Coordinates of C-alpha atoms in Angstrom, one line a residue:
Chain A
M23 CA -22.4 -8.7 20.7
T24 CA -22.4 -5.6 22.9
K25 CA -19.3 -4.7 24.6
T26 CA -18.6 -3.9 28.2
V27 CA -18.0 -0.4 29.0
N28 CA -14.7 -0.1 30.8
N29 CA -12.6 3.0 30.8
R30 CA -9.7 1.4 32.3
A31 CA -9.1 -0.1 28.6
W32 CA -7.5 3.3 28.2
F33 CA -4.4 1.8 29.8
F34 CA -4.2 -0.7 26.9
V35 CA -4.4 2.0 24.4
L36 CA -2.0 4.5 26.2
P37 CA 1.1 3.0 24.5
V38 CA -0.2 3.2 21.0
F39 CA -1.6 6.9 21.9
A40 CA 1.9 8.0 23.2
I41 CA 3.8 6.5 20.2
V42 CA 1.5 7.9 17.6
A43 CA 1.0 11.3 19.3
F44 CA 4.9 11.5 19.3
S45 CA 5.1 10.8 15.7
A46 CA 1.9 12.5 14.4
V47 CA 1.0 15.3 16.8
L48 CA 4.4 16.9 17.3
P49 CA 5.3 17.2 13.8
L50 CA 2.1 18.5 12.9
M51 CA 2.5 21.2 15.6
T52 CA 5.9 21.9 13.8
V53 CA 3.9 22.3 10.6
V54 CA 1.3 24.6 12.0
N55 CA 4.0 26.8 13.7
Y56 CA 5.9 27.2 10.2
S57 CA 2.7 27.9 8.3
V58 CA 2.0 31.1 10.0
Q59 CA 5.7 32.2 10.0
D60 CA 8.1 33.4 7.6
T61 CA 12.0 33.2 7.7
F62 CA 15.1 34.7 6.1
G63 CA 17.4 31.9 7.2
N64 CA 19.4 31.8 10.4
N65 CA 16.6 30.3 12.1
Q66 CA 14.9 33.7 12.3
F67 CA 11.2 33.7 12.0
F68 CA 8.6 36.3 11.6
W69 CA 4.9 36.2 12.3
N70 CA 3.1 36.0 9.1
G71 CA -0.4 35.4 9.8
I72 CA -2.6 33.6 7.4
A73 CA -0.7 35.1 4.4
W74 CA 0.5 31.8 3.3
F75 CA -2.8 30.3 3.0
Q76 CA -4.2 33.1 1.5
E77 CA -1.6 33.0 -1.5
L78 CA -2.1 29.1 -1.4
L79 CA -5.8 29.4 -2.0
D80 CA -5.9 32.1 -4.6
P81 CA -5.7 30.8 -8.0
S82 CA -4.4 34.0 -9.4
S83 CA -1.2 34.0 -7.5
Q84 CA 1.7 31.8 -8.5
L85 CA 1.8 29.4 -5.7
G86 CA -2.1 29.2 -5.6
E87 CA -2.1 28.3 -9.5
Q88 CA 0.7 25.6 -9.0
F89 CA -1.2 24.1 -6.0
L90 CA -4.4 24.1 -7.9
S91 CA -3.0 22.4 -11.0
S92 CA -1.1 19.6 -8.9
L93 CA -4.3 19.1 -7.0
M94 CA -6.3 18.7 -10.0
R95 CA -3.8 16.3 -11.5
T96 CA -3.5 14.5 -8.3
L97 CA -7.5 14.0 -8.4
L98 CA -7.7 13.1 -12.0
F99 CA -5.0 10.4 -11.2
S100 CA -6.7 9.0 -8.4
F101 CA -10.2 9.0 -10.4
I102 CA -8.4 7.0 -13.1
I103 CA -6.8 4.6 -11.2
L104 CA -9.8 3.6 -9.4
L105 CA -11.7 3.4 -12.6
I106 CA -9.4 0.9 -14.0
E107 CA -8.3 -1.0 -11.0
V108 CA -11.7 -1.7 -9.3
P109 CA -13.3 -3.4 -12.2
L110 CA -10.1 -5.2 -13.2
G111 CA -9.4 -6.3 -9.7
I112 CA -13.0 -7.9 -9.4
A113 CA -12.2 -9.4 -12.8
V114 CA -9.3 -11.3 -11.5
A115 CA -10.7 -12.1 -8.1
L116 CA -13.6 -13.9 -9.9
A117 CA -11.1 -15.7 -12.4
M118 CA -9.0 -17.0 -9.4
P119 CA -9.0 -20.8 -9.4
R120 CA -11.3 -22.5 -6.9
E121 CA -8.9 -25.0 -5.4
G122 CA -5.4 -26.8 -6.1
W123 CA -2.0 -25.8 -5.9
T124 CA -2.6 -23.1 -8.6
V125 CA -4.4 -20.9 -5.7
A126 CA -1.2 -20.5 -3.7
L127 CA 0.7 -20.0 -6.8
C128 CA -1.6 -17.3 -8.2
L129 CA -1.6 -15.4 -4.7
V130 CA 2.1 -15.4 -4.3
L131 CA 2.5 -14.3 -8.0
M132 CA -0.2 -11.7 -7.4
A133 CA 1.4 -10.4 -4.1
L134 CA 4.5 -10.0 -5.5
P135 CA 4.3 -6.4 -7.0
L136 CA 3.1 -5.2 -3.6
L137 CA 6.1 -6.2 -1.9
I138 CA 8.7 -4.3 -4.2
P139 CA 10.0 -1.0 -2.8
W140 CA 8.2 1.8 -4.5
N141 CA 11.3 3.4 -6.1
V142 CA 12.3 -0.2 -7.4
V143 CA 8.9 -0.4 -8.9
G144 CA 9.7 3.2 -10.7
T145 CA 13.3 1.7 -11.5
I146 CA 11.4 -1.4 -13.2
W147 CA 9.3 0.6 -15.3
Q148 CA 11.9 3.4 -16.2
V149 CA 13.7 0.5 -17.7
F150 CA 11.0 -1.4 -19.0
A151 CA 9.3 1.3 -20.8
R152 CA 12.5 2.9 -22.5
G153 CA 12.8 2.9 -26.3
D154 CA 16.3 1.7 -26.4
I155 CA 16.7 -1.0 -23.6
G156 CA 13.3 -1.7 -22.7
L157 CA 11.0 -4.3 -23.8
L158 CA 7.9 -2.6 -23.9
G159 CA 9.0 0.7 -25.1
W160 CA 10.9 -1.2 -28.0
I161 CA 8.0 -3.3 -29.2
V162 CA 5.5 -0.2 -28.9
N163 CA 8.2 1.6 -31.0
H164 CA 8.5 -1.0 -33.6
L165 CA 4.7 -1.3 -34.0
G166 CA 5.1 2.0 -35.4
I167 CA 3.7 4.1 -32.5
D168 CA 5.8 7.0 -31.5
Y169 CA 6.1 6.5 -27.7
N170 CA 8.5 8.2 -25.6
Y171 CA 7.5 8.8 -21.9
T172 CA 10.3 11.3 -21.1
G173 CA 9.3 13.7 -23.9
D174 CA 5.5 13.4 -24.4
P175 CA 3.2 14.4 -21.3
I176 CA 0.5 11.9 -22.7
D177 CA 2.9 9.0 -22.9
A178 CA 4.3 9.9 -19.3
W179 CA 0.6 9.7 -18.0
I180 CA 0.0 6.4 -19.7
T181 CA 3.2 4.7 -18.4
I182 CA 2.4 6.0 -14.7
I183 CA -1.2 4.6 -15.2
V184 CA -0.1 1.2 -16.5
M185 CA 2.6 1.1 -13.7
D186 CA 0.3 1.8 -11.0
V187 CA -2.3 -0.7 -12.4
W188 CA 0.6 -3.2 -12.5
H189 CA 1.6 -2.6 -9.0
W190 CA -1.7 -2.1 -7.1
T191 CA -4.5 -4.1 -9.1
S192 CA -3.5 -7.3 -7.1
L193 CA -4.4 -5.4 -3.7
V194 CA -8.2 -4.7 -5.0
A195 CA -8.0 -8.4 -6.4
L196 CA -6.6 -10.1 -3.2
L197 CA -9.2 -8.1 -1.1
C198 CA -12.3 -9.3 -3.3
Y199 CA -10.9 -12.6 -3.5
A200 CA -11.1 -12.7 0.6
G201 CA -14.7 -11.5 0.2
L202 CA -15.6 -14.2 -2.4
K203 CA -14.0 -16.9 -0.2
S204 CA -16.3 -15.9 2.5
I205 CA -19.7 -17.0 0.7
P206 CA -20.9 -20.3 1.9
D207 CA -21.5 -23.0 -0.9
A208 CA -25.1 -23.1 0.1
Y209 CA -25.6 -19.8 -1.7
Y210 CA -24.3 -20.8 -4.9
Q211 CA -26.4 -24.3 -4.4
A212 CA -29.6 -22.1 -3.9
A213 CA -28.7 -19.7 -6.9
R214 CA -28.3 -23.0 -9.0
I215 CA -31.6 -24.5 -7.8
D216 CA -33.3 -21.2 -8.9
G217 CA -31.6 -21.3 -12.1
A218 CA -29.9 -17.9 -11.7
S219 CA -27.8 -16.7 -14.7
R220 CA -24.0 -16.1 -14.0
W221 CA -25.0 -12.4 -14.1
A222 CA -27.6 -12.6 -11.3
V223 CA -25.2 -14.5 -9.3
F224 CA -22.6 -11.8 -9.6
R225 CA -25.3 -9.2 -9.0
T226 CA -27.3 -10.8 -6.2
I227 CA -24.8 -12.9 -4.2
Q228 CA -21.0 -11.9 -5.3
L229 CA -21.4 -8.2 -5.4
P230 CA -23.2 -7.6 -1.9
K231 CA -20.6 -9.9 -0.1
M232 CA -17.8 -8.1 -1.6
R233 CA -19.3 -4.5 -1.0
R234 CA -17.4 -4.4 2.4
V235 CA -14.1 -5.5 1.1
L236 CA -14.5 -3.2 -1.8
L237 CA -15.1 -0.3 0.4
I238 CA -11.8 -0.8 2.0
A239 CA -10.1 -1.3 -1.3
V240 CA -11.5 1.8 -2.6
L241 CA -10.6 3.5 0.6
L242 CA -7.1 2.2 0.5
R243 CA -6.5 2.8 -3.3
F244 CA -8.0 6.5 -2.9
M245 CA -5.5 7.3 -0.2
D246 CA -2.3 5.7 -1.5
S247 CA -2.9 7.1 -5.0
F248 CA -3.6 10.5 -3.7
M249 CA -0.3 10.7 -1.9
I250 CA 1.5 8.7 -4.5
Y251 CA 5.2 10.2 -4.6
T252 CA 8.0 7.6 -5.1
E253 CA 7.0 5.9 -8.3
P254 CA 6.3 8.7 -10.4
F255 CA 9.2 10.6 -9.1
V256 CA 11.6 7.8 -9.9
L257 CA 9.8 7.4 -13.5
T258 CA 9.5 11.0 -14.7
G259 CA 10.6 13.2 -11.9
G260 CA 7.2 15.1 -12.4
G261 CA 8.1 15.8 -16.1
P262 CA 8.2 16.5 -18.9
G263 CA 7.5 20.0 -17.6
N264 CA 4.9 20.0 -14.9
A265 CA 2.9 17.0 -16.5
T266 CA 3.2 14.5 -13.9
T267 CA 4.0 16.8 -10.8
F268 CA 1.5 15.5 -8.4
L269 CA 0.8 17.1 -4.8
S270 CA 3.5 14.9 -3.0
I271 CA 6.2 15.8 -5.5
D272 CA 5.4 19.6 -5.5
L273 CA 5.4 19.4 -1.8
V274 CA 8.7 17.8 -1.4
K275 CA 10.3 20.1 -3.8
L276 CA 9.0 23.1 -1.9
A277 CA 9.9 21.7 1.5
L278 CA 13.0 19.7 1.2
G279 CA 14.4 21.2 -2.4
Q280 CA 13.8 24.8 -1.8
F281 CA 13.3 24.9 1.9
D282 CA 10.4 27.2 1.6
L283 CA 9.1 26.3 4.9
G284 CA 6.3 28.7 5.4
K285 CA 4.7 27.9 2.2
A286 CA 5.3 24.0 2.2
A287 CA 3.8 23.9 5.7
A288 CA 0.7 25.6 4.8
M289 CA 0.4 23.3 1.8
S290 CA 0.8 20.1 3.8
L291 CA -1.9 21.4 6.2
V292 CA -4.5 21.9 3.5
Y293 CA -3.5 18.7 1.7
N294 CA -3.8 17.0 5.1
L295 CA -7.0 18.4 5.5
I296 CA -8.5 17.1 2.2
I297 CA -7.4 13.9 2.9
L298 CA -8.9 14.0 6.4
A299 CA -12.2 15.2 5.0
I300 CA -12.4 12.2 2.4
C301 CA -11.4 9.9 4.7
W302 CA -14.1 10.7 7.2
V303 CA -16.6 10.2 4.4
F304 CA -15.5 7.0 3.6
Y305 CA -15.2 5.9 7.3
T306 CA -18.6 6.9 8.1
V307 CA -20.0 4.9 5.1
M308 CA -17.9 2.0 6.2
T309 CA -19.1 2.0 9.7
N310 CA -22.7 2.3 8.6
V311 CA -22.4 -0.6 6.3
D312 CA -21.2 -2.4 9.2
A313 CA -24.1 -1.4 11.4
Q314 CA -26.4 -2.4 8.6
R315 CA -24.8 -5.9 8.3
D316 CA -24.8 -6.4 12.2
R317 CA -28.5 -5.6 12.2
V318 CA -29.2 -8.0 9.4
E319 CA -27.4 -10.9 11.0
A320 CA -28.8 -10.1 14.5
Chain B
M14 CA -15.1 -14.2 -15.6
S15 CA -16.5 -17.2 -17.1
G16 CA -17.4 -16.7 -20.6
T17 CA -21.0 -18.2 -20.7
I18 CA -23.6 -15.9 -19.6
A19 CA -27.0 -17.7 -19.4
V20 CA -29.6 -15.1 -19.6
S21 CA -32.5 -17.6 -19.6
P22 CA -35.0 -17.0 -16.8
S23 CA -35.7 -20.2 -14.7
N24 CA -39.4 -20.3 -15.5
V25 CA -38.9 -20.2 -19.3
K26 CA -36.6 -23.1 -19.6
P27 CA -36.7 -25.2 -16.4
A28 CA -34.5 -27.9 -17.7
A29 CA -31.6 -26.3 -19.4
A30 CA -31.3 -23.4 -16.8
P31 CA -29.7 -25.3 -14.1
L32 CA -27.0 -26.9 -16.4
A33 CA -26.0 -23.6 -17.6
A34 CA -25.7 -22.1 -14.0
N35 CA -23.9 -25.1 -12.9
R36 CA -21.2 -24.7 -15.9
A37 CA -21.2 -21.0 -15.0
L38 CA -20.2 -21.6 -11.5
S39 CA -17.9 -24.2 -12.0
G40 CA -16.3 -22.9 -15.0
P41 CA -16.4 -24.7 -18.5
R42 CA -13.2 -26.6 -19.7
V43 CA -11.1 -24.0 -21.3
S44 CA -12.8 -20.9 -19.4
G45 CA -12.4 -17.4 -19.8
R46 CA -11.4 -17.5 -16.3
V47 CA -8.3 -19.3 -16.9
V48 CA -7.5 -17.0 -20.0
V49 CA -7.9 -13.7 -17.8
M50 CA -5.9 -15.0 -15.0
T51 CA -3.2 -16.2 -17.3
L52 CA -3.1 -12.8 -19.0
Y53 CA -3.0 -10.8 -15.8
L54 CA -0.3 -12.9 -14.4
L55 CA 1.9 -12.3 -17.7
F56 CA 1.3 -8.6 -17.3
L57 CA 2.7 -8.8 -13.8
M58 CA 5.6 -10.8 -14.5
L59 CA 7.0 -9.4 -17.6
P60 CA 8.6 -6.6 -16.0
I61 CA 9.9 -8.8 -13.2
Y62 CA 11.3 -11.0 -15.8
W63 CA 13.0 -7.8 -17.8
L64 CA 14.7 -6.9 -14.7
V65 CA 16.1 -10.5 -14.0
N66 CA 17.3 -10.6 -17.5
M67 CA 19.0 -7.4 -17.4
S68 CA 20.5 -8.2 -14.1
L69 CA 22.2 -11.3 -15.8
K70 CA 23.7 -9.2 -18.8
T71 CA 26.9 -7.1 -19.1
N72 CA 26.3 -3.5 -19.7
M73 CA 27.8 -4.0 -23.3
E74 CA 25.0 -6.4 -24.2
I75 CA 22.1 -4.2 -22.4
T76 CA 23.1 -1.2 -24.4
S77 CA 24.1 -2.8 -27.9
G78 CA 20.6 -4.3 -28.5
L79 CA 17.5 -6.1 -27.4
T80 CA 17.9 -9.6 -26.6
L81 CA 15.2 -11.8 -24.8
W82 CA 17.8 -14.0 -23.1
P83 CA 21.4 -13.1 -21.9
R84 CA 23.8 -14.4 -24.7
E85 CA 26.4 -15.0 -21.8
I86 CA 25.0 -15.4 -18.2
T87 CA 27.2 -13.2 -15.8
F88 CA 26.9 -12.9 -12.3
D89 CA 29.4 -10.0 -12.0
N90 CA 26.6 -7.5 -11.0
Y91 CA 25.4 -9.7 -8.3
V92 CA 29.3 -10.4 -6.9
K93 CA 29.7 -6.7 -6.8
I94 CA 26.9 -6.3 -4.6
F95 CA 27.8 -8.7 -2.4
T96 CA 31.4 -7.8 -2.0
D97 CA 30.9 -4.1 -1.8
P98 CA 30.4 -2.9 1.7
S99 CA 28.6 0.4 0.4
W100 CA 26.3 -2.0 -1.6
Y101 CA 25.3 -4.7 0.9
S102 CA 25.4 -2.6 4.0
G103 CA 22.1 -0.8 2.4
Y104 CA 20.6 -4.1 2.8
I105 CA 21.6 -4.6 6.1
N106 CA 20.3 -1.0 7.1
S107 CA 17.2 -1.6 5.6
L108 CA 16.2 -5.0 7.2
T109 CA 17.3 -3.5 10.6
Y110 CA 15.0 -0.9 10.8
V111 CA 12.1 -3.0 9.1
V112 CA 12.7 -5.6 11.8
I113 CA 12.8 -2.9 14.7
N114 CA 9.5 -1.6 13.2
T115 CA 7.6 -4.6 12.9
V116 CA 8.4 -5.8 16.5
L117 CA 7.6 -2.2 17.9
S118 CA 4.2 -2.0 16.0
I119 CA 3.0 -5.5 17.0
A120 CA 3.9 -5.1 20.7
F121 CA 2.4 -1.6 21.0
A122 CA -0.7 -2.7 18.8
L123 CA -1.5 -5.8 20.7
P124 CA -3.1 -4.6 24.0
A125 CA -4.6 -1.7 22.1
A126 CA -6.5 -3.8 19.4
Y127 CA -7.5 -5.8 22.5
A128 CA -9.1 -2.9 24.2
F129 CA -10.9 -1.9 20.9
S130 CA -12.3 -5.3 20.2
R131 CA -13.4 -6.0 23.7
Y132 CA -14.4 -2.9 25.6
Q133 CA -16.3 0.3 25.0
F134 CA -14.6 3.4 26.7
L135 CA -14.6 7.1 26.5
G136 CA -13.9 8.3 22.9
D137 CA -13.1 4.9 21.7
K138 CA -14.5 5.7 18.2
H139 CA -12.9 9.1 17.9
L140 CA -9.5 7.5 18.7
F141 CA -9.8 4.8 16.4
F142 CA -10.6 7.0 13.6
W143 CA -7.7 9.5 14.5
L144 CA -5.4 6.5 14.2
L145 CA -6.7 5.5 11.1
T146 CA -6.1 9.3 9.5
N147 CA -2.5 8.5 10.5
R148 CA -2.4 5.7 7.8
M149 CA -3.8 8.1 5.4
A150 CA -1.7 10.8 6.0
P151 CA 0.8 11.7 3.2
P152 CA 4.4 10.9 4.4
A153 CA 5.7 13.9 2.2
V154 CA 3.7 16.1 4.9
F155 CA 5.9 14.7 7.5
A156 CA 9.2 14.4 5.8
L157 CA 10.5 17.9 6.9
P158 CA 9.2 18.0 10.7
F159 CA 10.5 14.5 11.1
F160 CA 13.8 15.7 9.7
N161 CA 13.9 18.4 12.4
L162 CA 12.6 16.1 15.1
Y163 CA 14.9 13.4 14.7
S164 CA 18.0 15.9 14.4
A165 CA 16.9 17.5 17.4
I166 CA 16.8 14.4 19.6
G167 CA 20.1 12.9 18.1
L168 CA 18.4 9.9 16.3
F169 CA 19.0 11.2 12.7
D170 CA 20.7 8.7 10.6
T171 CA 20.2 5.8 13.0
P172 CA 18.0 2.8 12.0
W173 CA 15.8 4.0 14.9
A174 CA 14.7 7.1 13.6
V175 CA 13.2 5.4 10.4
A176 CA 11.5 2.6 12.6
L177 CA 9.8 5.1 14.7
A178 CA 8.9 7.3 11.8
H179 CA 7.2 4.2 10.0
C180 CA 5.2 3.6 13.4
L181 CA 3.1 6.4 12.1
F182 CA 1.2 4.4 9.6
N183 CA 2.2 0.8 10.6
V184 CA 1.0 1.0 14.3
P185 CA -2.6 2.2 13.0
L186 CA -2.5 -0.5 10.2
A187 CA -1.4 -3.1 13.1
V188 CA -4.4 -2.2 15.5
W189 CA -6.8 -2.3 12.7
I190 CA -5.8 -5.8 11.5
L191 CA -5.4 -7.3 14.9
E192 CA -8.8 -5.6 16.0
G193 CA -10.1 -7.5 13.1
F194 CA -8.9 -10.8 13.9
M195 CA -9.5 -10.5 17.7
S196 CA -13.2 -9.6 17.1
G197 CA -13.4 -12.9 15.3
V198 CA -12.6 -14.9 18.7
P199 CA -15.9 -15.4 20.8
R200 CA -15.6 -13.4 24.0
E201 CA -17.2 -16.5 26.3
I202 CA -13.4 -17.5 25.8
D203 CA -12.1 -14.6 27.8
E204 CA -15.0 -15.2 30.5
T205 CA -14.3 -18.8 30.8
A206 CA -10.8 -18.3 31.2
A207 CA -11.5 -15.9 33.9
I208 CA -13.7 -18.3 35.8
D209 CA -11.0 -21.1 35.3
G210 CA -8.7 -18.8 37.3
Y211 CA -6.3 -17.5 34.6
S212 CA -5.0 -14.0 35.1
F213 CA -5.2 -11.8 32.6
P214 CA -1.4 -11.6 31.4
R215 CA -1.6 -15.6 31.7
F216 CA -4.8 -15.7 29.6
F217 CA -3.4 -13.3 27.1
V218 CA -0.2 -15.0 26.4
K219 CA -1.1 -18.7 27.2
I220 CA -4.5 -18.6 25.6
F221 CA -5.5 -15.8 23.7
M222 CA -2.2 -15.4 21.6
P223 CA -2.5 -19.0 20.1
L224 CA -5.9 -18.1 19.0
I225 CA -5.0 -15.1 17.0
A226 CA -1.4 -16.2 15.9
S227 CA -2.5 -16.1 12.2
G228 CA -3.3 -12.4 13.0
V229 CA -0.3 -11.7 14.5
G230 CA 1.6 -13.1 11.3
V231 CA -0.6 -11.1 9.0
A232 CA -0.1 -7.8 10.7
A233 CA 3.7 -8.7 11.0
F234 CA 3.6 -9.2 7.4
F235 CA 1.8 -5.8 6.6
C236 CA 4.3 -4.0 8.9
F237 CA 7.2 -5.6 7.1
M238 CA 6.0 -4.9 3.9
F239 CA 5.1 -1.2 4.3
S240 CA 8.2 -0.6 5.9
W241 CA 10.1 -2.4 3.4
V242 CA 8.7 -0.5 0.4
E243 CA 8.6 3.0 2.0
L244 CA 11.6 5.2 0.7
L245 CA 10.5 9.0 1.3
L246 CA 10.8 9.2 4.9
A247 CA 13.8 6.5 5.0
R248 CA 15.6 8.6 2.7
T249 CA 14.9 11.9 4.5
L250 CA 15.9 10.6 7.9
T251 CA 19.4 8.9 6.9
S252 CA 22.3 10.1 5.1
V253 CA 25.7 7.7 5.6
T254 CA 25.4 5.1 8.4
A255 CA 21.8 4.3 8.1
K256 CA 21.1 4.7 4.4
P257 CA 18.7 2.2 3.2
I258 CA 19.3 -0.1 0.0
A259 CA 16.7 1.7 -1.9
A260 CA 18.8 5.3 -1.4
T261 CA 21.8 3.6 -2.2
M262 CA 20.5 2.6 -5.6
T263 CA 19.3 6.0 -6.7
R264 CA 22.4 7.6 -5.4
T265 CA 25.3 5.3 -6.8
V266 CA 23.6 5.1 -10.1
S267 CA 23.1 8.8 -10.8
A268 CA 26.9 9.2 -9.7
S269 CA 28.6 6.7 -11.9
G270 CA 26.4 7.4 -15.1
M271 CA 24.0 4.2 -16.1
D272 CA 25.2 1.1 -14.7
W273 CA 22.0 -0.7 -15.9
G274 CA 23.1 -4.2 -15.2
L275 CA 24.0 -3.2 -11.5
L276 CA 20.8 -1.6 -11.0
A277 CA 19.0 -4.5 -12.1
A278 CA 20.5 -7.0 -9.8
A279 CA 20.1 -4.3 -7.0
G280 CA 16.5 -4.3 -7.9
V281 CA 16.0 -8.0 -8.0
L282 CA 17.7 -8.4 -4.4
T283 CA 15.1 -6.1 -3.1
I284 CA 12.4 -8.3 -4.5
L285 CA 13.5 -11.2 -2.9
P286 CA 13.0 -10.5 0.8
G287 CA 9.4 -9.7 0.1
A288 CA 8.9 -13.1 -2.1
L289 CA 10.3 -15.0 0.9
V290 CA 7.9 -13.4 3.3
I291 CA 4.9 -13.9 1.1
W292 CA 5.6 -17.6 0.8
F293 CA 5.3 -18.1 4.8
V294 CA 1.9 -16.1 4.7
R295 CA 0.5 -17.4 1.5
N296 CA -2.4 -19.2 3.2
Y297 CA -3.4 -16.1 5.2
I298 CA -2.8 -13.2 2.4
A299 CA -6.5 -13.1 1.1
K300 CA -7.8 -12.8 4.7
G301 CA -5.2 -10.5 5.8
F302 CA -5.5 -8.0 2.9
A303 CA -9.2 -7.9 3.9
L304 CA -7.6 -6.9 7.2
G305 CA -9.1 -9.7 9.0
R306 CA -12.7 -8.6 8.6
V307 CA -14.3 -10.8 6.0

């Protein structure tokens, strides 16, 4: 289906363009402005050139080291999250009941964690994982395992990862389920006639049909885990020490805690550019998959 | 996933293979599938059960030891929230900006999504990508500039500031979802309506909108969801009069020591609106999460 070329369509897009420009471009210009200046308070700013960026990208300086380590932590976190949530999400989607009232029940229950305010998610797990009043912490401690997420970095990481799996796996599962639902019955019948194994059905029918939604899932999960802030902030506050200080937490501390505008702005820009670059790669892959599919169907 | 994995190639055992495949596809009687689903739902529900459990206890009982069920069910925590204006106004504030944001996002996104789904125009692909990048931009980057911006134009500490700020990620998302649903409507319908003498606005409202009603519902659901769960911007842009419930929770608790029961009750009450909204869109959830493009 080819679309008509019509430049008057811009009038339809104009309101969206205006509102998003107002809330994205304007603030971003402020950030650019701050990033090349230094201030001693009193709203007096001095031209600082690219000094903040140099400091930020130089791992031997204090700021650079801090930035690099939180960047690494954030990348590691996103990586682990994807590694767990994508396979688990696919498994759950395959386990969805086919029909009946249980389908609606499963969908509603699965979507529930997605609609809990993020700080409440943090609160839930803060309480749930505590050794004294939380069910999880209490059970783990009584199994003889020394577990304390506020004192031990490894425990803090495990808790945050389990929390994120709890919070977001359903998103992957629901996306995959939508992909599975779109497979016509005829495909399965053909597979049955050919005597295809369960694995073969998954490999050659279900997985290719899920590829597109999986891409969206990976994209969304990567982006959201890369900018995670509220949940770990409530749960651990970035501690113990700096063990769970992700980029966002670092940034907010710098910008709103210390009002270190120049450094925070430079960091914001680099952070944004990283996301933009990765986002572009995903988007290109996605549109290519689309184009391929359109060619096949045409 | 089903527990049976039949690895027999069809040409070796022509009789047994279809049977095995059949069983694998429809699921054996007590299948691995049910086990996986049950375990997963259990994992999801346990922390929520614990929160509800705590909200019905007194602080004495919470701190004195672990009980799987409240010994004496008390609704004091909930009563306190519903009678104390500093608590319940938080819910009203949150709902106010969420509703404003949802309405704004959908109203802005509808024409744009139509343009993207129907026409090719100068810079359309770049514009679409640029919109998407805003969905991906970390709110942490925008917290400080937003604070300055909305203070400068006098909207700080009003629901409008939060509602407008949330448009940053909700408008692109709404455009994305609606575009997916609109592309599912054949273009012949537009053309037929034009031949039948419908003016464009009349066509859009009378014919097109009913066709994508589920898409609008799903987009509204997502705008509601992402505005409801976001706290960083909401907290940065408000101080007293428009303070969202989520911020009320964190502040009150740190001020008065740890009132676990009250905290849990407030948490439970923030889950309810979400649960209610899910119930309404349950039949479209899966398609909606795929952003209308399956």
